[in-house]
Short mmCIF file of C-alpha atoms in Angstrom, two decimals:
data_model
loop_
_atom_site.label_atom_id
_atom_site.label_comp_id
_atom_site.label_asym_id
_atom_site.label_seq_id
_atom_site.Cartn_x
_atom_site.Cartn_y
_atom_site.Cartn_z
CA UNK A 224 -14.49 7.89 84.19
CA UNK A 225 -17.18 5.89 82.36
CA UNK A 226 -17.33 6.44 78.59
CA UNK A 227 -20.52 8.42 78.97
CA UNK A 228 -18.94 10.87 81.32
CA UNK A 229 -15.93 10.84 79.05
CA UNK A 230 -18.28 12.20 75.55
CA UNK A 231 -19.97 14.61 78.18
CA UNK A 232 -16.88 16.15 79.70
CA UNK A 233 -15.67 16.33 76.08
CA UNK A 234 -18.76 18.28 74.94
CA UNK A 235 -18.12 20.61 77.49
CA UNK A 236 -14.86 20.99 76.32
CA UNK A 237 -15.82 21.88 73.21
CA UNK A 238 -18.43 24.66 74.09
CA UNK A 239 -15.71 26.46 76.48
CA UNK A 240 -13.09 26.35 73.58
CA UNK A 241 -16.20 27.93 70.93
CA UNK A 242 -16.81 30.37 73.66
CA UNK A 243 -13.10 31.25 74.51
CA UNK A 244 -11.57 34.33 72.66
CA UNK A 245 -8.33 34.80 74.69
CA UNK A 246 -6.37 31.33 75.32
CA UNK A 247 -3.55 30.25 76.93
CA UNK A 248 -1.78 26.70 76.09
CA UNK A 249 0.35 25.44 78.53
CA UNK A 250 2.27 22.15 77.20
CA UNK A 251 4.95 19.81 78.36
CA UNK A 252 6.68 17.10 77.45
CA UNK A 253 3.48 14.98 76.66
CA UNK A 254 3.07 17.67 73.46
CA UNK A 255 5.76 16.35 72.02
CA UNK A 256 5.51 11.92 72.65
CA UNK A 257 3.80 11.64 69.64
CA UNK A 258 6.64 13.18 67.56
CA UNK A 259 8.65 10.25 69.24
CA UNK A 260 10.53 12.44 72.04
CA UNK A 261 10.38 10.62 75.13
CA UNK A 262 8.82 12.38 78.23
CA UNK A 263 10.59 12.75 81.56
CA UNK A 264 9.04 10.90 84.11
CA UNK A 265 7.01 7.83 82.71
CA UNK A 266 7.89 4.83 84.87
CA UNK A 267 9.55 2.97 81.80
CA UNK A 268 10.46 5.16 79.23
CA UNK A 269 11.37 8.38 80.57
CA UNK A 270 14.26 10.07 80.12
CA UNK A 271 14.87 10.34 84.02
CA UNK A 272 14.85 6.34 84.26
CA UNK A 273 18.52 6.60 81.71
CA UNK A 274 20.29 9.30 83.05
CA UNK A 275 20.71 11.18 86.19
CA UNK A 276 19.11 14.65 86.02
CA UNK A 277 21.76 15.66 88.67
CA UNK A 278 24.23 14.41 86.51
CA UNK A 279 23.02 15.96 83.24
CA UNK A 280 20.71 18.87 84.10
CA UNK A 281 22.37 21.34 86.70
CA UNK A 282 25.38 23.85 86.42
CA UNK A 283 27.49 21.86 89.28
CA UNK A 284 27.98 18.84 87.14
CA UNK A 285 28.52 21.18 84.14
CA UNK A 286 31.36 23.16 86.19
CA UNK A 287 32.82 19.86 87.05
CA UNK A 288 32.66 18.02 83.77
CA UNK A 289 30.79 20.15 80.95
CA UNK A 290 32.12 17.05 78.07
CA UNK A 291 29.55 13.91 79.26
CA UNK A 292 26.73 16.97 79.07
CA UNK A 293 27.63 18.59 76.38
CA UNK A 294 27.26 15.32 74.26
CA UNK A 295 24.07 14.19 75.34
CA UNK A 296 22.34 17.57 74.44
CA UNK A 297 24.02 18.13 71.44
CA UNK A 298 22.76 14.06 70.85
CA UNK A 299 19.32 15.33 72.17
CA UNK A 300 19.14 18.20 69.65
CA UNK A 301 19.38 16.01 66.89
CA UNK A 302 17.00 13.73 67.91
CA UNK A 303 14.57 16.88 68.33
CA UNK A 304 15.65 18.40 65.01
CA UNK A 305 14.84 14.55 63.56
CA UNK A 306 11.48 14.60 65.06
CA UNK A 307 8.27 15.55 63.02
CA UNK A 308 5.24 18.24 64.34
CA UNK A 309 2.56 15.69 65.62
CA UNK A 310 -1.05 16.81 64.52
CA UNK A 311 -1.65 18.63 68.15
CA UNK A 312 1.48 20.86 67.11
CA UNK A 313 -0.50 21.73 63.82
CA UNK A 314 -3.75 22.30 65.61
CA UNK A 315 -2.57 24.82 68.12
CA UNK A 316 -1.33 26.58 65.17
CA UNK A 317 -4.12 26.61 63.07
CA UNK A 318 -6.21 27.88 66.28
CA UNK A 319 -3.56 30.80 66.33
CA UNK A 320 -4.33 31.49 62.99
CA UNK A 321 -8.28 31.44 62.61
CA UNK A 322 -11.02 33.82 62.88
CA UNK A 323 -12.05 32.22 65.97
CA UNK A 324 -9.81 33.98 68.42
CA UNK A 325 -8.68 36.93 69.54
CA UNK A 326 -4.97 35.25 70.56
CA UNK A 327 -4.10 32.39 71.50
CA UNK A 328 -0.26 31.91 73.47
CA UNK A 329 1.65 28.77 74.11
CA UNK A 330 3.40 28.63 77.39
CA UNK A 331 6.18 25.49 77.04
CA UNK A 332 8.33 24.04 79.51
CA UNK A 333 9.52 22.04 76.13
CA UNK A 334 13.20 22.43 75.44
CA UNK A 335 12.35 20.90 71.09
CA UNK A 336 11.32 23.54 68.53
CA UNK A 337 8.01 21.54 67.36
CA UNK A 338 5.86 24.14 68.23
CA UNK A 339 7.11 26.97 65.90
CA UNK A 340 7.90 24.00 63.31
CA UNK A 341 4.43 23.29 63.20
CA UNK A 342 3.19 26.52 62.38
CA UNK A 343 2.73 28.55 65.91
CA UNK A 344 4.37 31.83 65.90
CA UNK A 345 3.39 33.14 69.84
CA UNK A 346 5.77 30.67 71.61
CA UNK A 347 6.91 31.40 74.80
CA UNK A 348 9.78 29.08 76.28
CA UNK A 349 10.18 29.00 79.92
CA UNK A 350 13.01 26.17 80.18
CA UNK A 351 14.65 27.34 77.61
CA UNK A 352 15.71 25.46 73.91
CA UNK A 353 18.17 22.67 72.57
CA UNK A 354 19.04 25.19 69.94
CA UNK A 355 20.06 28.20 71.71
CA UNK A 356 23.95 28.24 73.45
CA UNK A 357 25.68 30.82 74.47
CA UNK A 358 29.04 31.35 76.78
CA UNK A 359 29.35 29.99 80.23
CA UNK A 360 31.21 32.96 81.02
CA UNK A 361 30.39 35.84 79.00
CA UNK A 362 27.05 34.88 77.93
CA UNK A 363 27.93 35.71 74.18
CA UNK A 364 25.26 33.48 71.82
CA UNK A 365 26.69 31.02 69.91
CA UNK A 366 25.26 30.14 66.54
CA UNK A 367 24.57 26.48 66.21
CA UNK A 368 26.70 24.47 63.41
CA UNK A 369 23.63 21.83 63.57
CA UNK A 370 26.57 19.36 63.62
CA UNK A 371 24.47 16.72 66.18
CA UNK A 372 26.16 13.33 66.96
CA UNK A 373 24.14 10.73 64.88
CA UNK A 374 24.15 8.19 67.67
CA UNK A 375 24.86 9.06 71.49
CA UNK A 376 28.50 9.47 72.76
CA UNK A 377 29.93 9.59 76.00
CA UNK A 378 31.88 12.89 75.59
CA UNK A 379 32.13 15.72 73.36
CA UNK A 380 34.59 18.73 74.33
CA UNK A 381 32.40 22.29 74.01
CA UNK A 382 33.65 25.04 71.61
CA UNK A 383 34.99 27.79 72.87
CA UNK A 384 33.34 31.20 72.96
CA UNK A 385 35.42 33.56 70.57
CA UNK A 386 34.55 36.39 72.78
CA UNK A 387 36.31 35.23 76.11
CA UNK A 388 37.66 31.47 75.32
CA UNK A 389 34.54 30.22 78.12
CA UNK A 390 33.27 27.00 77.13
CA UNK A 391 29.84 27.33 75.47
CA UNK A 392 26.72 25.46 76.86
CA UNK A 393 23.25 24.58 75.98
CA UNK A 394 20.62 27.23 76.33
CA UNK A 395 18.38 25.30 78.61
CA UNK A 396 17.41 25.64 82.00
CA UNK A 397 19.00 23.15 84.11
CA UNK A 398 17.92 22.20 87.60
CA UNK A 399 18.77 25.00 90.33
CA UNK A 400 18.77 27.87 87.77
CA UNK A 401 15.99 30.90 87.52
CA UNK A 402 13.77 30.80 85.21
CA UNK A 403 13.94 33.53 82.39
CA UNK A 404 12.43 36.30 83.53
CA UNK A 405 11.18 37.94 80.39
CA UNK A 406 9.46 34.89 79.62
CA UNK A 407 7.99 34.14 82.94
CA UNK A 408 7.00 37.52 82.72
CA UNK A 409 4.81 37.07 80.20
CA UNK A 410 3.32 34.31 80.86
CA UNK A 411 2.06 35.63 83.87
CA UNK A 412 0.34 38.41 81.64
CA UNK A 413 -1.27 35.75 79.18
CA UNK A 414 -2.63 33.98 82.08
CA UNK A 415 -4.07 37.49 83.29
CA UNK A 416 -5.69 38.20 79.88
CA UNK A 417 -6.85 34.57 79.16
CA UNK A 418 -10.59 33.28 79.61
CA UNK A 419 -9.71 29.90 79.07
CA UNK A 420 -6.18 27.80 79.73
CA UNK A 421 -5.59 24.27 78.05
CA UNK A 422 -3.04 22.16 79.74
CA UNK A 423 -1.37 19.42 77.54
CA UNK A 424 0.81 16.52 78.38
CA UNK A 425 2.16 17.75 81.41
CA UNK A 426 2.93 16.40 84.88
CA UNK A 427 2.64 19.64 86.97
CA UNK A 428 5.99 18.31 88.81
CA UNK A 429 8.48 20.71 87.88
CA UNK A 430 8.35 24.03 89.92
CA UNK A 431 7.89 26.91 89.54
CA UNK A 432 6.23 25.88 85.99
CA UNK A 433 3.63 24.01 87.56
CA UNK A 434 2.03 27.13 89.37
CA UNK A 435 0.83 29.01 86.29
CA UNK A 436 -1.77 26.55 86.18
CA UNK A 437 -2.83 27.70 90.08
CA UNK A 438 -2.69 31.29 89.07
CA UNK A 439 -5.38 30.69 86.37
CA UNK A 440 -7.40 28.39 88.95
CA UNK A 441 -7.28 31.65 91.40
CA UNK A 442 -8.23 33.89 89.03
CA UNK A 443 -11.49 32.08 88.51
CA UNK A 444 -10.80 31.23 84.57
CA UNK A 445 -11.79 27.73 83.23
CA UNK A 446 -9.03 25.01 82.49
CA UNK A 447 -9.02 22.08 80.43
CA UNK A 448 -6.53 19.53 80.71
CA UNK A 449 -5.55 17.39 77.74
CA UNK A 450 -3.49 14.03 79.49
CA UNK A 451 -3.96 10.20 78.77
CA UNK A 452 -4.05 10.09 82.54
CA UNK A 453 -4.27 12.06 85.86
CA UNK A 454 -1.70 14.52 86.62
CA UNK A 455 -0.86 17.11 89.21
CA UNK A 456 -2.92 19.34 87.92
CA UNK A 457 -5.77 17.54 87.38
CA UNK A 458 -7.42 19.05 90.42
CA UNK A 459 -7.06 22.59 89.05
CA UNK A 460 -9.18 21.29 86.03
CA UNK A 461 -12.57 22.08 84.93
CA UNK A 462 -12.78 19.61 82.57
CA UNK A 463 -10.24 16.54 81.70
CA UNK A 464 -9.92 14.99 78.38
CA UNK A 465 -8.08 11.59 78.29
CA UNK A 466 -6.47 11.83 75.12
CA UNK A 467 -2.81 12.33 73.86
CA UNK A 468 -2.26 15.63 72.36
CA UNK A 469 -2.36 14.70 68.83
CA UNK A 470 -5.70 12.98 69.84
CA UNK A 471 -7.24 15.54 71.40
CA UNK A 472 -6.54 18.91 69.65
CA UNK A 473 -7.18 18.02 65.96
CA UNK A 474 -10.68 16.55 67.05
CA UNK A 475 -11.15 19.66 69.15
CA UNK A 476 -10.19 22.12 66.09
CA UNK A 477 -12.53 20.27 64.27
CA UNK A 478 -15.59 20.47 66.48
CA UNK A 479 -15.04 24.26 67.31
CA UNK A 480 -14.69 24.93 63.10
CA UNK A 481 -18.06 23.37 62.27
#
């Protein structure tokens, strides 16, 4: 894309955000790379390219050995809890907040908390979050000490749940497991209500996440996608940006307040 087409496509942007009154914001892991959390799947940096998902993300490996997991998300929560709202955070809040919407709702496949730390308060988490556990077993909640390791560790043994002595585990949705169906639930309905869907810093990879975008493509709505490169879902898009999040959003809030 030349840079002409870039400032046009970005113009457009802006007039179907000014025009928009119900919005849905669909982010991934790209929301959050400017805070310093690494994405998944970039070729060099990713947190795929250190660890093996197999070995970290699904139940089986948990069942088998829940210590090696158990320490690298409780080492992954405090690097999240470290991390700072980028500007894009604050922007998607302050477009929650203004007169120029009806709603707007944030769909995240992001397992941090920088969305609500940044000021949004209609969050919807469909992978679930680094600081929600509960039982293996019994599925009591667990409230989090916040005691993260300060560097990573190769094991650290899980409490115990106090309710049925089941080891407790992360509340996040590991590969192989249904999504929760409250929360797909609704955004399913968001994407029903919306007349205009932002995607930011996602691959469209991971399934079934990556088919909200389709549903709003079907039902005829426009989408923007905010993404320093091509993705997935670019062909779903009305309009691209190439920007990073923090980019991107704060110069769109701005434009859309004039």
């Amino acid at each position: 894309m030349s840079e002409r087409q870039l400032e046009k496509s970005i113009e457009q942007v802006i007039e179907l955000a000014r025009e928009a009154r119900n919005i849905e914001v669909f982010t991934g892991a790209g929301m959050s790379a400017d805070s310093g959390l690494e994405t998944y799947r970039d070729d060099k940096t990713g947190v795929w390219t250190k660890v093996d998902p197999q070995a970290m993300a699904s139940i089986d490996a948990w069942l088998k050995d829940p210590e090696p997991i158990w320490a690298w998300y409780r080492w992954r929560a405090g690097v999240a809890a470290r991390a700072e709202p980028n500007a894009g955070h604050r922007a998607i809040a302050y477009w929650q907040g203004s007169h120029l919407v009806d709603y707007v709702h944030v769909t995240t496949q992001n397992i941090d908390d920088l969305h609500e730390r940044g000021g949004s308060k209609d969050v919807t988490h469909l992978h679930g979050s680094l600081f929600s556990y509960y039982c293996t077993d019994c599925q009591q909640p667990w409230e989090d000490d916040r005691n993260y390791p300060a560097q990573p560790i190769e094991r650290l043994t899980p409490p115990l749940c106090q309710n049925c002595g089941g080891f407790i585990r992360p509340g996040v949705v590991w590969f192989g497991e249904q999504l929760p169906m409250t929360e797909w639930d609704l955004a399913e309905q968001r994407i029903a209500e919306a007349d205009l869907m932002v995607i930011v810093g996602t691959s469209g990879i991971v399934q079934p996440a990556a088919s909200l975008p389709e549903m709003a493509y079907q039902r005829g709505i426009p989408i923007v996608e905010i993404s320093p490169a091509p993705t997935e879902l670019t062909r779903w898009a009305t309009l691209s940006w190439t920007a990073t999040a923090a980019q991107a959003l704060p110069a769109l809030m701005r434009e859309i307040s004039a």
